[in-house]
PDB file of C-alpha atoms in Angstrom:
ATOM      1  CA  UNK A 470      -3.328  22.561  12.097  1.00 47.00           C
ATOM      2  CA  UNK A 471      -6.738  22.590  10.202  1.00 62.00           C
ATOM      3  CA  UNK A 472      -6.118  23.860   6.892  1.00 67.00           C
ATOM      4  CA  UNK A 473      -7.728  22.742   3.005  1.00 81.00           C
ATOM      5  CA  UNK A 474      -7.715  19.414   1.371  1.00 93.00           C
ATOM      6  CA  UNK A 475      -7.124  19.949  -2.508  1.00 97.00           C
ATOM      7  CA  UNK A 476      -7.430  17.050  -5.129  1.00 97.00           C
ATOM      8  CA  UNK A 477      -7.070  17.422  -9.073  1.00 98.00           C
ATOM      9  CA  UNK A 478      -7.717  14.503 -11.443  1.00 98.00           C
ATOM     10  CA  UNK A 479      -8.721  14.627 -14.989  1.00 97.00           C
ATOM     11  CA  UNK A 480     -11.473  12.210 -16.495  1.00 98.00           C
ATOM     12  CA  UNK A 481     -11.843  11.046 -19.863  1.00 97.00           C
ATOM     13  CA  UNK A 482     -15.468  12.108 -20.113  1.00 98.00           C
ATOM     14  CA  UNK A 483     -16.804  15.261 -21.331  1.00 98.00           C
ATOM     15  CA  UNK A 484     -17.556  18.137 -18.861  1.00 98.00           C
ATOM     16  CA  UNK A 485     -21.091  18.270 -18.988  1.00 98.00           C
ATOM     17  CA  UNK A 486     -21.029  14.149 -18.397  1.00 98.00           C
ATOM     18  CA  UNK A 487     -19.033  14.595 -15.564  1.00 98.00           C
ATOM     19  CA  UNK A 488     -21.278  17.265 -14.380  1.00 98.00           C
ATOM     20  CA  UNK A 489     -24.590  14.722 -14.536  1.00 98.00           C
ATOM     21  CA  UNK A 490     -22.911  12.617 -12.416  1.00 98.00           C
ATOM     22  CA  UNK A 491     -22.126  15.013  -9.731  1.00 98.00           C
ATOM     23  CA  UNK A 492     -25.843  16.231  -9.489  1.00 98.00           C
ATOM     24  CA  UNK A 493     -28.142  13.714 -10.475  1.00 98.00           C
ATOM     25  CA  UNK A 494     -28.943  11.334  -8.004  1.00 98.00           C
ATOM     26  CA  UNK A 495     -29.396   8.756  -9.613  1.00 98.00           C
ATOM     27  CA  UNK A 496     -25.796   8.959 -10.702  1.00 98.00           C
ATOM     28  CA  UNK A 497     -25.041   9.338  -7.192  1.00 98.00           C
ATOM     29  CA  UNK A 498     -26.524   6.902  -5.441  1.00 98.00           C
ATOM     30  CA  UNK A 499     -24.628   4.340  -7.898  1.00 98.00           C
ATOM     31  CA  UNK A 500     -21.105   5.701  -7.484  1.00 98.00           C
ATOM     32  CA  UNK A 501     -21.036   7.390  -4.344  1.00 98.00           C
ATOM     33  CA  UNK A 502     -22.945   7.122  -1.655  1.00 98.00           C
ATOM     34  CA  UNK A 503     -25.983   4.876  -1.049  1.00 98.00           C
ATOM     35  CA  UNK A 504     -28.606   7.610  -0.425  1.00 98.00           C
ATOM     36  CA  UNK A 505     -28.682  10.888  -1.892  1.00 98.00           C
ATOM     37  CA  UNK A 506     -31.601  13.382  -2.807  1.00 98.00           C
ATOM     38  CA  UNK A 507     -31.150  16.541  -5.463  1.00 98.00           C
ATOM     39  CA  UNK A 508     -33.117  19.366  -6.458  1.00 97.00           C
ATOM     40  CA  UNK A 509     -30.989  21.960  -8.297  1.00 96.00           C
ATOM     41  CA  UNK A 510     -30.603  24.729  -7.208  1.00 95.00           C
ATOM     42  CA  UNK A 511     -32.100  24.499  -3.818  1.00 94.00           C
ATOM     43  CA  UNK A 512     -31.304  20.564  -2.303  1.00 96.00           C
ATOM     44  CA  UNK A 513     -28.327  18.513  -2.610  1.00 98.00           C
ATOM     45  CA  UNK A 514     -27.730  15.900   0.362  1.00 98.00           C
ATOM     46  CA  UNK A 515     -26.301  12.385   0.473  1.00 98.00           C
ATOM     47  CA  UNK A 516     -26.021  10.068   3.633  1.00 98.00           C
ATOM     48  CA  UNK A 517     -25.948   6.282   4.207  1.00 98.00           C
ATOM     49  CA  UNK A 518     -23.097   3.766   4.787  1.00 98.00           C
ATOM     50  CA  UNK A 519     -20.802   5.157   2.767  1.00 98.00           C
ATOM     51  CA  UNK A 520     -20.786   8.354   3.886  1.00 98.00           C
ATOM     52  CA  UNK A 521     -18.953   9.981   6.708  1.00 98.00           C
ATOM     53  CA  UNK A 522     -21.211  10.843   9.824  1.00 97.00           C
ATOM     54  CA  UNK A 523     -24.155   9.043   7.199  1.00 98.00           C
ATOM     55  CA  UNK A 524     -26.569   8.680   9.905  1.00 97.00           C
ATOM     56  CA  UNK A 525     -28.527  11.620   8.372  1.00 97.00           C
ATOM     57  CA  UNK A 526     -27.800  14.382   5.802  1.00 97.00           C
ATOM     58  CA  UNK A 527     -25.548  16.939   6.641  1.00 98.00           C
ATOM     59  CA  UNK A 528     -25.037  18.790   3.541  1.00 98.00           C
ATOM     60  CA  UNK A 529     -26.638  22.299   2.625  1.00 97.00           C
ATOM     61  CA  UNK A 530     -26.325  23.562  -0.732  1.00 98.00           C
ATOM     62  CA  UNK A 531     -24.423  27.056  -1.169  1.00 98.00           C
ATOM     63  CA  UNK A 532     -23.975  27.208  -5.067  1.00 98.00           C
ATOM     64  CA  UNK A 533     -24.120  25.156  -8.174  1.00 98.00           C
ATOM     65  CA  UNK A 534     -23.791  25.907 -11.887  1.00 97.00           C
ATOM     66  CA  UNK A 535     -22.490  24.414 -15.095  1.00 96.00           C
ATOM     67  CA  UNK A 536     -19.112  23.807 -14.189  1.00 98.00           C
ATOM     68  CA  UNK A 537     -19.040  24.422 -10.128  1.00 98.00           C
ATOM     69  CA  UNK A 538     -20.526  22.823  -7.114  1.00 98.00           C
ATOM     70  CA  UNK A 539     -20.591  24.632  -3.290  1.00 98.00           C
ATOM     71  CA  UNK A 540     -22.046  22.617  -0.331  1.00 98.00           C
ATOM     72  CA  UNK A 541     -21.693  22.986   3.356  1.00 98.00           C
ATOM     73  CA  UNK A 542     -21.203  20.022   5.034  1.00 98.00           C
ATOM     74  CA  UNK A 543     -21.352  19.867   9.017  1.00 98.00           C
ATOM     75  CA  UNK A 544     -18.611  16.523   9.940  1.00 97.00           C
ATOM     76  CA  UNK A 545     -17.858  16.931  13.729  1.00 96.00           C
ATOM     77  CA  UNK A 546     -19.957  19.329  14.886  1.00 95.00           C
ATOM     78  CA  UNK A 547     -18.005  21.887  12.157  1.00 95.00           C
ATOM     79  CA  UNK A 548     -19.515  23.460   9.039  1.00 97.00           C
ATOM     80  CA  UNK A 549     -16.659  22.716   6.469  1.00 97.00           C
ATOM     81  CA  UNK A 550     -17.036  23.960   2.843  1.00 97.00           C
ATOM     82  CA  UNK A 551     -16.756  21.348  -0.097  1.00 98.00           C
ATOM     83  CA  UNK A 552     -15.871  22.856  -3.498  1.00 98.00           C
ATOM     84  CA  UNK A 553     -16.020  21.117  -6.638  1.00 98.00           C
ATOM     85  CA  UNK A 554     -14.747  22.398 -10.305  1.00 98.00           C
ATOM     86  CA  UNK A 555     -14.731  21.614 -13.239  1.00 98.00           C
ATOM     87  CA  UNK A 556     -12.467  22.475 -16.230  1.00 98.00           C
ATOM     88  CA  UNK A 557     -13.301  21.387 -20.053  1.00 98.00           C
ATOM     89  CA  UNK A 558      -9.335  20.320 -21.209  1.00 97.00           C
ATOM     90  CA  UNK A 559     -10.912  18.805 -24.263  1.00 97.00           C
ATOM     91  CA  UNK A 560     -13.956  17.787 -26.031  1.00 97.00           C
ATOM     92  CA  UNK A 561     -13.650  14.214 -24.126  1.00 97.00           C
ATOM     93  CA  UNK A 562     -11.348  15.148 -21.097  1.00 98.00           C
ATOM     94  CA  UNK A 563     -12.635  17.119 -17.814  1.00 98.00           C
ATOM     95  CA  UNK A 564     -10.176  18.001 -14.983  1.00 98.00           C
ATOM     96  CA  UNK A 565     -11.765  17.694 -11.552  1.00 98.00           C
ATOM     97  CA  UNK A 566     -10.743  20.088  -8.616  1.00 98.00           C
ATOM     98  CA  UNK A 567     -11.746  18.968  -5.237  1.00 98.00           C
ATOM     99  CA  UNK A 568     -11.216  21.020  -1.873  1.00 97.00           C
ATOM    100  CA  UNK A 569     -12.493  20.909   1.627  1.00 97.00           C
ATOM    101  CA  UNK A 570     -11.995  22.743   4.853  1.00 96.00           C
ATOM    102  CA  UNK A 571     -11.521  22.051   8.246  1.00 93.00           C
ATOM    103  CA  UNK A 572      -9.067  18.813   7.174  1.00 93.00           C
ATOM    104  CA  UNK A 573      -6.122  18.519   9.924  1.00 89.00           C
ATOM    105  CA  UNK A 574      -3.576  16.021   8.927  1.00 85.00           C
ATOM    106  CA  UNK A 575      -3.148  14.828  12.187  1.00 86.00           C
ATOM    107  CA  UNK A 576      -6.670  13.561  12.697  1.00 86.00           C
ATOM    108  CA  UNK A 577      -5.614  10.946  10.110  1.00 85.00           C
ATOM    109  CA  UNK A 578      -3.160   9.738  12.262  1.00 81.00           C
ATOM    110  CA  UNK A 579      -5.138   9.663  15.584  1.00 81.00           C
ATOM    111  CA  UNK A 580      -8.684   9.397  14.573  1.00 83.00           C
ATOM    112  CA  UNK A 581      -9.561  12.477  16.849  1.00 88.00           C
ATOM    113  CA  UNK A 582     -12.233  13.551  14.324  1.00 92.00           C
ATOM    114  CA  UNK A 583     -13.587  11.839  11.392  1.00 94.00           C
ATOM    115  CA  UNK A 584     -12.492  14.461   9.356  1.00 94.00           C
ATOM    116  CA  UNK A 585      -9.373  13.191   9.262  1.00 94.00           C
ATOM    117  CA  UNK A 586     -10.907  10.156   6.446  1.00 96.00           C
ATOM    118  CA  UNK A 587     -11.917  13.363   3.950  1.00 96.00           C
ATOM    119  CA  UNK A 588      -8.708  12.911   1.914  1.00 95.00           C
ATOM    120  CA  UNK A 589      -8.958   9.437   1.476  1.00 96.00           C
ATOM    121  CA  UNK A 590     -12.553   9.255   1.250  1.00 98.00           C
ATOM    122  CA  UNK A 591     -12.248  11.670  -1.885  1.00 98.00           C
ATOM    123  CA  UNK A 592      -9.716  10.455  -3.706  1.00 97.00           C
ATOM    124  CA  UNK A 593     -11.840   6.568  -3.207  1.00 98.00           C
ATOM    125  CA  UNK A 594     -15.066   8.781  -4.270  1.00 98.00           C
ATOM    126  CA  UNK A 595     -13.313  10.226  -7.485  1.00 98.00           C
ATOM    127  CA  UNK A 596     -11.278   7.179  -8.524  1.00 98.00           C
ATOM    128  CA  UNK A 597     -14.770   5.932  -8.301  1.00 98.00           C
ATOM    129  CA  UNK A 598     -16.269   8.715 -10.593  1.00 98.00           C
ATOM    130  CA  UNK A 599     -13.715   8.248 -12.966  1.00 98.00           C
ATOM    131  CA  UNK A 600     -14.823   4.462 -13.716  1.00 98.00           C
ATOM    132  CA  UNK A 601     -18.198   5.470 -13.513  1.00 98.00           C
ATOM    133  CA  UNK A 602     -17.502   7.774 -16.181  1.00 98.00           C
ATOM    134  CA  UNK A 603     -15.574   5.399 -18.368  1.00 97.00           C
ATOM    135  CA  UNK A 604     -17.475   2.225 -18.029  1.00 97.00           C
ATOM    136  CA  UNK A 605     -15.247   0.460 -15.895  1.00 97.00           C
ATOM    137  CA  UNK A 606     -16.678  -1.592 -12.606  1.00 97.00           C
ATOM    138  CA  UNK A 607     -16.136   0.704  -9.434  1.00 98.00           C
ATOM    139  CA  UNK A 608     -14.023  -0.406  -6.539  1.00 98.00           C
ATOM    140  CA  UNK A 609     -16.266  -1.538  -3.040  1.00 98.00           C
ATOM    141  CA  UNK A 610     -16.514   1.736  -1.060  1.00 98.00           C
ATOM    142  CA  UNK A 611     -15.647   2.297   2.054  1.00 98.00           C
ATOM    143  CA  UNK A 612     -18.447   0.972   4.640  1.00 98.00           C
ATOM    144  CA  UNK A 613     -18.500   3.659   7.911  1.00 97.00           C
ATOM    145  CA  UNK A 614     -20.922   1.505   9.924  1.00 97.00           C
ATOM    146  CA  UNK A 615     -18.830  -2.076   9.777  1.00 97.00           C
ATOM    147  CA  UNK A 616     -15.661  -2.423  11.409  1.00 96.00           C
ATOM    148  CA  UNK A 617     -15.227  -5.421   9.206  1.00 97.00           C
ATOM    149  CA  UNK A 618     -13.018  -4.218   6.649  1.00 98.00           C
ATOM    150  CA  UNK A 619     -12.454  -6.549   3.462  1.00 98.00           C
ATOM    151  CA  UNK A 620     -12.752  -6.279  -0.394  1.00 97.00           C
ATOM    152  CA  UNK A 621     -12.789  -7.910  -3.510  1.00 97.00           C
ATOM    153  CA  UNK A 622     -11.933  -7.228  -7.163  1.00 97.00           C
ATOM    154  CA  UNK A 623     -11.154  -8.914 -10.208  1.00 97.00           C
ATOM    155  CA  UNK A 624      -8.428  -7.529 -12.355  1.00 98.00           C
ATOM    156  CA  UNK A 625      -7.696  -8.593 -16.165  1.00 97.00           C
ATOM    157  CA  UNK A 626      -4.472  -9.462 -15.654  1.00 97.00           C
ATOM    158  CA  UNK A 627      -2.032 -12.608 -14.462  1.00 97.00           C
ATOM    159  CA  UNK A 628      -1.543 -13.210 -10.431  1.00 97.00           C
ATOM    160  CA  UNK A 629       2.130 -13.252 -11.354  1.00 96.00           C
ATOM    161  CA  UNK A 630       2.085  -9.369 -12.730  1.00 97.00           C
ATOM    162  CA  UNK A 631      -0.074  -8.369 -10.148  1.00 98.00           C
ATOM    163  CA  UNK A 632       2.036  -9.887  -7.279  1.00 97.00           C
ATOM    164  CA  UNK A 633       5.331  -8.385  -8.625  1.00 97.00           C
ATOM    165  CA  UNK A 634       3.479  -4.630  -8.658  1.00 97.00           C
ATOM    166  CA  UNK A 635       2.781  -5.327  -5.072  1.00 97.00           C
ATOM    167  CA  UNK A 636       6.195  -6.092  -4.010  1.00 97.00           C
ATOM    168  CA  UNK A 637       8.479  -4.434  -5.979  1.00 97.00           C
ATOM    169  CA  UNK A 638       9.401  -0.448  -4.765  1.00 97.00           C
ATOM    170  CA  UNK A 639       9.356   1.060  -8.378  1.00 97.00           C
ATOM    171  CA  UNK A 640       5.702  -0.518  -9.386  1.00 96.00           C
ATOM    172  CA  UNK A 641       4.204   0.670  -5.799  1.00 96.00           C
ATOM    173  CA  UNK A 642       5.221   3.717  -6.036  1.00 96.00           C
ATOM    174  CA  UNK A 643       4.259   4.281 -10.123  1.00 95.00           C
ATOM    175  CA  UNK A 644       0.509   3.037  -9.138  1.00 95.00           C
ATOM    176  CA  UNK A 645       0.050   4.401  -5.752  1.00 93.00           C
ATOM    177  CA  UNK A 646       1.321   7.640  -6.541  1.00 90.00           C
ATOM    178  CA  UNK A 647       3.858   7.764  -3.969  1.00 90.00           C
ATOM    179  CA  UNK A 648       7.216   6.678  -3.094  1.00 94.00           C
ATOM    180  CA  UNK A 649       7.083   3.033  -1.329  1.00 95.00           C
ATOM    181  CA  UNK A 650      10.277   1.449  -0.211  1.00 97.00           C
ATOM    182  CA  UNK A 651       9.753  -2.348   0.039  1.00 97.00           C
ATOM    183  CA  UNK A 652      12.015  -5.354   0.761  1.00 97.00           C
ATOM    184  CA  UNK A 653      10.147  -8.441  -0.752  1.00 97.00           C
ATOM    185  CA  UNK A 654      10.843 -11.068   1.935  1.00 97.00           C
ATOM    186  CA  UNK A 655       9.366 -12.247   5.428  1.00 98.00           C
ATOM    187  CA  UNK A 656      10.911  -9.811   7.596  1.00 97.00           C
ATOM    188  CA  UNK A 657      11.452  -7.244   5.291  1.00 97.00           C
ATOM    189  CA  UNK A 658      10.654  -3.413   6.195  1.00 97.00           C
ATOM    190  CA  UNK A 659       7.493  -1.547   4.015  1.00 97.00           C
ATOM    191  CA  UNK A 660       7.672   2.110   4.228  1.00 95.00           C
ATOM    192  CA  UNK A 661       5.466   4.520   2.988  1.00 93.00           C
ATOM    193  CA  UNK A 662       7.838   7.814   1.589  1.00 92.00           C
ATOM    194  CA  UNK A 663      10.920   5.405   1.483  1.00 93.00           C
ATOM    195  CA  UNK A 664      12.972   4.224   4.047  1.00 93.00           C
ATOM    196  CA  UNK A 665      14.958   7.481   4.772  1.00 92.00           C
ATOM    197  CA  UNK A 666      12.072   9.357   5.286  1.00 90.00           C
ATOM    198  CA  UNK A 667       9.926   6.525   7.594  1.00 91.00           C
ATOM    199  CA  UNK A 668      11.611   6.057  10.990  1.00 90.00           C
ATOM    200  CA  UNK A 669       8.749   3.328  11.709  1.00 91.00           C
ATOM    201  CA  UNK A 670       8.102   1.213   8.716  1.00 95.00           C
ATOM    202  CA  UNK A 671       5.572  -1.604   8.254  1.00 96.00           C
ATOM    203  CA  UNK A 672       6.757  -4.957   8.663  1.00 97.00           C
ATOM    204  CA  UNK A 673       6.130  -7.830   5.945  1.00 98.00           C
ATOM    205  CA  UNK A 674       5.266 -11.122   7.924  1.00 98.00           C
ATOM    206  CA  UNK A 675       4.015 -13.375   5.283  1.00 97.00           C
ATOM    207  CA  UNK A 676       5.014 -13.631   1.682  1.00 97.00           C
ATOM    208  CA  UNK A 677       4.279 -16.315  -0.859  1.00 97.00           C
ATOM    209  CA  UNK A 678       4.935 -15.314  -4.495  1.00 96.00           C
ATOM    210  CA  UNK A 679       2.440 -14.947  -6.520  1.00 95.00           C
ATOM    211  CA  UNK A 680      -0.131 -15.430  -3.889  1.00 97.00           C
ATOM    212  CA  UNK A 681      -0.473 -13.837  -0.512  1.00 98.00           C
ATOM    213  CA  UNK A 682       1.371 -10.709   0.717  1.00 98.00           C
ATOM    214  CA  UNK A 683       0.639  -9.569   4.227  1.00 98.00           C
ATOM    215  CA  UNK A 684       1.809  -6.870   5.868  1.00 98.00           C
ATOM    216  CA  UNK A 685       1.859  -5.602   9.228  1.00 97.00           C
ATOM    217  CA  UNK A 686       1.274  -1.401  10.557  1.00 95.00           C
ATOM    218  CA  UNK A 687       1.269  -1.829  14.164  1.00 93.00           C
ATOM    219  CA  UNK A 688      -1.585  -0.229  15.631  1.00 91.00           C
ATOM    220  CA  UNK A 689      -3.370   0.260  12.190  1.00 90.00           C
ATOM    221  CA  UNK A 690      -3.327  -3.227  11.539  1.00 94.00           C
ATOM    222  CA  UNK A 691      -2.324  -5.895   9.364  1.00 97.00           C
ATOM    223  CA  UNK A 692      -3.231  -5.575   5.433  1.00 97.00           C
ATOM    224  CA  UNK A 693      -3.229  -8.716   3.470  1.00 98.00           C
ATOM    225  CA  UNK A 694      -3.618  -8.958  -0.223  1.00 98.00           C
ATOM    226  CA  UNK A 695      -4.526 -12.504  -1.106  1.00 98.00           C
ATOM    227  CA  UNK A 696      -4.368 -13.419  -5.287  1.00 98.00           C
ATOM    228  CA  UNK A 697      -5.933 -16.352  -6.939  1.00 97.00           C
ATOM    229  CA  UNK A 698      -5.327 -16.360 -10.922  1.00 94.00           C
ATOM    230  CA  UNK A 699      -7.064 -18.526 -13.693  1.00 94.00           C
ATOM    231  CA  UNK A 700      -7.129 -17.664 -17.149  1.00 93.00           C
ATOM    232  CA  UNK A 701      -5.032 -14.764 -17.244  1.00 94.00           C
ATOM    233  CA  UNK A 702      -7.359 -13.091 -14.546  1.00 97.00           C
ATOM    234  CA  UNK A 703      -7.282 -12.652 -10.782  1.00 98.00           C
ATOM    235  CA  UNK A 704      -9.059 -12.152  -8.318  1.00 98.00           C
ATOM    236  CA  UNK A 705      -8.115 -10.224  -5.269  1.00 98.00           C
ATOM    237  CA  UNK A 706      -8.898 -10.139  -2.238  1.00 98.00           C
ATOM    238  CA  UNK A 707      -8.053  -7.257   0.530  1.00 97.00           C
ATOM    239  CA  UNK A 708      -8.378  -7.622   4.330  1.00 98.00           C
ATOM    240  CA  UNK A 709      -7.337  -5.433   7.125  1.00 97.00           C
ATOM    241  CA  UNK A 710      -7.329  -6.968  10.339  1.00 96.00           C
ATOM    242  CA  UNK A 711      -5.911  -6.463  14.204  1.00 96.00           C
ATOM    243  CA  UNK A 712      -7.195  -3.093  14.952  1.00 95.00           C
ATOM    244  CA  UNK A 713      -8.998  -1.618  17.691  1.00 93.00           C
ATOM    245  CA  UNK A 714     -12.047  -2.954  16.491  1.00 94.00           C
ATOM    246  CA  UNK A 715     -13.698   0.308  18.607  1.00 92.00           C
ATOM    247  CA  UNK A 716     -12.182   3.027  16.131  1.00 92.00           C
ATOM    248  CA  UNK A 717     -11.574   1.264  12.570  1.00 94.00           C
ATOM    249  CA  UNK A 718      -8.404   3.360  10.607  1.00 95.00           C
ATOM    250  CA  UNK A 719     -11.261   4.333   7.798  1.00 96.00           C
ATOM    251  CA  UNK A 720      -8.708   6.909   6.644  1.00 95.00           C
ATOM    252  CA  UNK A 721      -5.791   4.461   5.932  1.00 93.00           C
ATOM    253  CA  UNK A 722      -8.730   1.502   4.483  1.00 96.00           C
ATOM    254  CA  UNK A 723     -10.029   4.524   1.829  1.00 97.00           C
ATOM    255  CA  UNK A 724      -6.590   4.980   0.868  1.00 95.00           C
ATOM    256  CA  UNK A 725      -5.824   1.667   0.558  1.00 95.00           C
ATOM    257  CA  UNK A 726      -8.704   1.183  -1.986  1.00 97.00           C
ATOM    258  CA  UNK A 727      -8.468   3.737  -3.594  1.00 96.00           C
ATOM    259  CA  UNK A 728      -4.409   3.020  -4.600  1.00 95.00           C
ATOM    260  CA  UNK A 729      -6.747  -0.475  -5.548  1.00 96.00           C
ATOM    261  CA  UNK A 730      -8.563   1.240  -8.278  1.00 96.00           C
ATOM    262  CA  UNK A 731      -5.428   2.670  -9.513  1.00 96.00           C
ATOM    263  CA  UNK A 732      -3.671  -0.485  -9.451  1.00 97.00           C
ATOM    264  CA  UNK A 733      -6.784  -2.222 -11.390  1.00 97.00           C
ATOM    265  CA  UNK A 734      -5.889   0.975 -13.693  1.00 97.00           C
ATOM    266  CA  UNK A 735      -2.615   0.288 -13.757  1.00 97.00           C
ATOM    267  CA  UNK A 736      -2.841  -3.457 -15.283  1.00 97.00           C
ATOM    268  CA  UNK A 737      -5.976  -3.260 -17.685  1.00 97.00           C
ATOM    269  CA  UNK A 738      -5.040   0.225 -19.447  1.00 96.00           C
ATOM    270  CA  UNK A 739      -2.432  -0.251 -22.298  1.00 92.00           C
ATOM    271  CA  UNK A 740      -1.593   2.933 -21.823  1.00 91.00           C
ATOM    272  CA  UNK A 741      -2.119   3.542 -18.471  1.00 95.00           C
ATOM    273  CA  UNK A 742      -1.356   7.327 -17.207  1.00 93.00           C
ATOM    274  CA  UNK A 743      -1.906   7.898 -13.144  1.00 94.00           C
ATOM    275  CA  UNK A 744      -5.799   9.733 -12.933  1.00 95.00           C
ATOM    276  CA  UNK A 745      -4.469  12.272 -10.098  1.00 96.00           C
ATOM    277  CA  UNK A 746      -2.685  15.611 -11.545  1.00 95.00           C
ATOM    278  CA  UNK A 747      -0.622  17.935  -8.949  1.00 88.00           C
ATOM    279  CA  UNK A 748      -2.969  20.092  -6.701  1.00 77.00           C
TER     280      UNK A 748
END
């Protein structure tokens, strides 16, 4: 069933900031995607590795003003509509509304059309427009031409902290924004939405504390979060391995990075509130 995408997040950045990053693309090319080209109010396109279908532009610009953006974007031979809005909640703080046609759940799951990577892809593309926003470093993108799929990222805080967030259910599901069930030993089941409610968990096949968690999706592949800590810091490293190498689960990789920003969020904010509001 094809029906909207919706995502709402609020930035601490004030709306007409926020706004200059959406449109000028200069701004864009450094946060999301590695070409784009803008001339308001007629042009507004974006393309490159990053981007979905990034072969070539795709994108035709229906409206913009001070605190709204229309495109049509063609992604599978289907014109889908992109809407982005903007809402002042303060003199420093901007909620962001996000929504796109023509997204079917189920093409996440079987890759049918590469639609099925939008809501991923946007909520990696604003997690990324957040940091942008408030000076923090972004989180690598998503790279829809390599079926190599690996990142890094350094987080202020311990490997120990870090490791424990990873592996235990109540910090997963606090950072990622959704209830993980995990049992922290080799063997032990990983399910996204809880054990009740997942019929075919994930598998954990390697665990060392404080340094390596891998864990195994079947067909999806195996993700494996690798920590090395000095000084109170650590960096991390993110692989995803032992998929059909022919049709690379982008949708599953974007939302695995961008629950990475949040967890970078999640450790270096004192007081840390989740980005993402209810849509």
């Amino acid at each position: 069933m094809t029906e909207p995408m919706t995502l709402r997040a609020r930035v601490a950045a004030p709306l007409a900031a926020v706004h200059t990053a959406l449109t000028d693309a200069g701004a864009l090319r450094t946060w999301f995607a590695e070409h784009a080209e803008v001339e308001l109010p007629h042009h507004y396109e974006f393309w490159g590795r990053h981007t979905p279908e990034g072969d070539a532009p795709h994108q035709r610009l229906l409206h913009v003003d001070d605190q709204s953006l229309r495109l049509a974007w063609v992604l599978d031979g289907e014109e889908t509509t992109l809407a982005i809005d903007l809402t002042a909640e303060s003199a420093d703080s901007t909620l962001i509304t996000l929504s796109q046609t023509h997204f079917d759940f189920s093409d996440v799951i079987t890759g049918k059309s590469i639609r099925g990577v939008l809501n991923t892809f946007w909520a990696l593309s604003i997690a990324n427009l957040i940091d942008h926003l408030e000076g923090r470093p972004l989180t690598p993108r998503v790279d829809f031409t390599s079926a190599e799929l690996r990142a890094e990222v350094e987080i202020d805080a311990p490997a120990e902290k870090i490791f424990e967030s990873l592996t235990d259910s109540a910090a997963a599901s606090s950072w990622f924004g959704y209830p993980i069930e995990i049992e922290p030993h080799v063997g032990g089941r990983y399910a996204m939405g809880g054990f009740d409610n997942n019929p075919n968990p994930a598998k954990i096949v390697d665990l060392t504390p404080g340094r390596r968690l891998t864990v195994d999706w079947g067909p999806a592949g195996v993700n494996t979060w690798e920590l090395e800590g000095s000084a109170g810091r650590t960096r991390l490293t993110l692989v995803q391995s032992g998929f059909d190498t022919g049709r690379p689960p982008y949708a599953g990789w974007a939302g695995t990075l961008s629950g990475l920003a949040e967890l970078r969020r999640y450790h270096e904010l004192p007081d840390w509130q989740p980005v993402w509001l209810a849509a």
